[in-house]
Structures are given as structure tokens and as C-alpha cells.
Amino acid sequence: MPPHTMFGQEEERDSARETLLEIFASANELPISLYEERNGEIMRIASKSSRDDLDELYCQAIHELPGGTAACARDECVRAQRVLIKGQEELTLCHAGLYSQAVPIKVDGVTRAALLYGEMRIAEPALEQSTERNHQRAMDSFGVTGQERARLHQLLVGTKRFTVVDLERIKATLPRVGAWLYNLFDKEDRLQRHVEDIMHELQIRLQPVMANTEILYYDLRSIASLHEEYKAAAREVLNSTLALDTVIQSMGEFLEEYHFVPRSIAALLQQAMGIYAAEAERRAVDIRLHLAPVNGKTPILEISADHLQYAFNNLVHNAVKYSFRGGPDRPRFVRISGQPAGSLYSITFENYGVGILPEEIEGNLIFKDGYQGELTRKEHRTGSGRGLHFTRRIVERHGGSIRVTSIPKGDQDERPEGQPHLNRFVVDLPYQQPGVSGE
Amino acid sequence: MAYTIVWIDDDTDILDPVVRLMERAGHSILRMRSVGEALQKVEMIRYCDLILLDIILPLGEASGEYGRYSGLGLLAELREQHEIKLPVVVLSVITNPQAQAQFEKLGVKDVIRKPVLPSTLKQRVEQVLEDTPD
């Protein structure tokens, strides 16, 4: 399984598995565990139990014996392995005498996981005998004698008893729900691979377009007699290819190879401003940049340039895109400013425009993968919903942080775009990365 | 300053304009298209100033440690068996967090994502060359 998925991270899958187990454990008052084979090893992926389980008292007592926990874990693992290999359900008896129902989860005929639910006694004479036999063996092997042995036997007797009919009822739907869940994960993986294949293909195809466009632009720019309109058109095509590249990067899982080297962040910010200059001009948005020097020089930070370029592109584009479209007396601007802040350099992206709802800020919703945001309480923003999520990941991978404020400004008139807000994204980045030697 | 750069990458067609710009800037570009070709021309590589490397190359039998990253397998071989210590810049479209550790181990100086602007590539390659002691 990949660490991340199209629609969320692996933790979300684990959470889905746990929810399934939790529902089962609560409904049947039985503990349940899920096993998978990962990298050649049988691993318990999730486990749930109901607090009211009487059998837990017996299991708990066995666990508390010296070596008891290890014996139970080993025993359960062996039973799960048997189901994973054979792909057949079975009623399994544990070393201490309790039964589990073990069922394979199959997708397209392939066993993907094993579910073990129990521990329980079965109300069948032959099976009760087996319970008693294994219990006594376990007591012998753990060296439990006297009153302690009698206490453990009482706990065993108090363990919940199920009939074979009860078992049939319980196992009717569980494997099917499990298979459905795994099938969903598989579809998600296939979709993600498909999207990433397309993303890579687009990036490869974009390479000659981007390269030729830049060469063409610089060649045209050097022709003094050429009308400015053509030069401007070439520049816009070039910047559009860069903007397209930023969009393509948002399609799949983000580039993970960070390579930190000391660089001026001014060049990255200027490139981001350049990419969206034409769009800003069309929207009559004035973009300005001022970076306070550090020790009299342009700020140099240890950064992974490709990553931070993406983050800056995203922040600048959002600021331009959501600058307020209000009346002529309202200034439309994007201000990018930077200043030293102790061991960090702080960069602020500020615009006057469409606000961000308080609940989107407080709940960190705007940084959630796939969250598109509200334009107003009635409208949604457009875009992939991934840009700010990746931006925050990139900033945090640099050892920095990003925070946002959105303050209502001006009168309270209710325009289609909502009340104008002063929006600020503040990115704090360290000058140096731990363990990176300056070059 | 003009440098000689060996560029090991199979995407030769799409990189033509980038190579052109590097050549316009006065650099000599020696292009190789596979692991096999690079290993045949080790002695030519030795006398270059920098290696520009794609990490997934055809005809590569990378060791298990490098998996599908045959370009990194090639780099390991150039470093360890042929004692080539040239600075290396990786240029690739592939994303994988595991590759980062390999970059550090093999002394990669910069990692540039495709697609790249010719001017960006030129500037970053020149930066690595300027930062590399003779």
C-alpha cells in the first residue's frame, strides 16, 4: 500500500478498518482483530473489543501471567496465518481454551486479510471438552496452581457461551463488508496510479513546451524592432506554462525529494509574481514585493527551491485570484513582505478581498487535502483544493510554519463576494535546516 | 566560464531546447542515453566538470539497493568502482521519498524537477559548478 492515497492518508484507511471492527465489537460484544500479510510477515492491523466482554476477564488474567501476553499473541498470529494461507474460514481454539471464528476477507478470489473474532465458549459438548482440555494444559504450562488456578477456572466458566446458530448469524455479513472495504481501497489505488501516470506524462510533454517558450521569449525580447505586444504575448505564454506546471503538480502525490541548499528567496517570489502578473493585470490587482534585508543583504535561506517555488506560486495565485472585485474606490492589491523574526524569516502574503470563514481557519480546514473552501457562506471556491495542503506540508518540511488571518474590513454591505477582508498568510521559515551543511 | 557537462538521460528529444540553451551559454554538453552507454564511456565522463543525471534510465541493471532507480545504480558504480568524484545534479520527473537518502549517500549536489526552464537549469548547474572546489 502506498503511504498516501488519492483521497487521504493511510491513517484514514486504518481508521475505516477500525470503525468496521468497532461496529462489530459493539454489536456482538466480542473482541475482534484484523490480520494482514505485510512484507512477508503476518501483522495485526487493528483490534477492538467491547468493554463489557466477560471473556476479557479470563483473557486478561491469562495475559497477566508471566509470558501470557506473548503466548496469546503468538497463538493468535498462527491462527491468522493459517486462514491467510488456506483462505478458508475456521473455528479456531486458542491455547487457553477459548474459540475464535476466523474468516478470510477475499477480493476477486484473493485472500487479503483475516478476521478473528472471539474469544468465546461454544455451547456444544465436544467443543466444551476441548475448551476444558486446553485450559488445563495452559494452567500446567504456566505453572498455575491452587487458589489462583481455581480463580482462573471460574473466569473461564463465566466467559460468554455462544451456540453454533449464534455464530452463523454473526458471520453472515462481516466478510462481505470487509471485502467491500478492501475493494474500495484497491479502486482508490488504481485511480491514484492512473492520475499519477497522467501527471508524469503531462510533465514530460510540458518540458519541450516550457523550454521552447522560454527560448522564444528571450529571442523575441532581444529584437528591438518587434512590437511590444508580441513580446508580451510570448511572456504570457511562458508564464501560463509555469502556471500549468503548478496545476499539474497538484494532481498527484507531491514531489518528496527535498534538497536543501542556501538560496535567495527573492528570486522565487519574483518568479511567482511573474507567473501570475498577467492575471493580476486583468483583475487590476497591484502586486508588490518588499523583503527586508538580513545583515544588509538579501535574505538567504536553506530551502528546497522547487518545493518552495510551488508553495509561493500557490500563495501568490490565491491572493490574486481572490482579490476583491468590489467598487472602484476599493484598492486591489497583493503585498508580499518579509522581515527577520529571531531565528526565522517571516514572509507575509497579504491581500484585500474575499474573506476566509472563521471556522475554516480555526479548524485548519483550508489546509486539508481536497478542501475547496467557501467563497461566501453560499458559494464555493474553485480549484483542486490541494494547493494549500501541499503548501503547508512544504513549509513544515522546511521546519517552518504557516498561519492565516482574515479580518473583515470596511462597511457591512453584503456584496455577492461577501464583505471585503484583509487576508494574511504568514510563512515563517528557518534560515538553516538541521543537518544541512551550508555550501 | 564554460564547462563540459555530461548529461545522462534518455529523454533526449524533449530536452533538445534545454541543451541548446546550455550550448548557447558556452557549455559543452556530452549526451549519453543509457546506463550501458555511460559505462562504456567512463573515461570520457572522468574529464567532464559535472554529471547531469536522470535517475531512471533504460538498459540499467541497478542493484537491489537502488531498485528501479538505475541512474542511481550507475552513479554508485561511477563513484565506487571508477572513483569519479564529479559533482552530480539529478534531473527527474519521479517522486519518491526513499530516493532522498540515496541522493545524500551518493553526494548529489542538487535535485531539479522536470519540467524545468532552461534558464533555471543553467543557473542551478552553474551554481553547483561555482560552489565546487577545483
Coordinates of C-alpha atoms in Angstrom, one line a residue, chain A residues 40 76 126 134 155 205 238 246 365 404 437:
Chain A
G40 CA 6.2 -11.4 4.3
E76 CA -3.5 -15.7 17.5
A126 CA -17.4 -31.8 22.3
N134 CA -6.7 -26.6 26.6
L155 CA -13.3 -16.8 35.0
R205 CA 5.2 16.7 -22.6
L238 CA 5.7 31.3 -20.9
T246 CA 1.9 24.2 -10.8
L365 CA -9.9 23.3 7.1
V404 CA -3.6 32.7 8.4
S437 CA 25.8 22.0 5.8

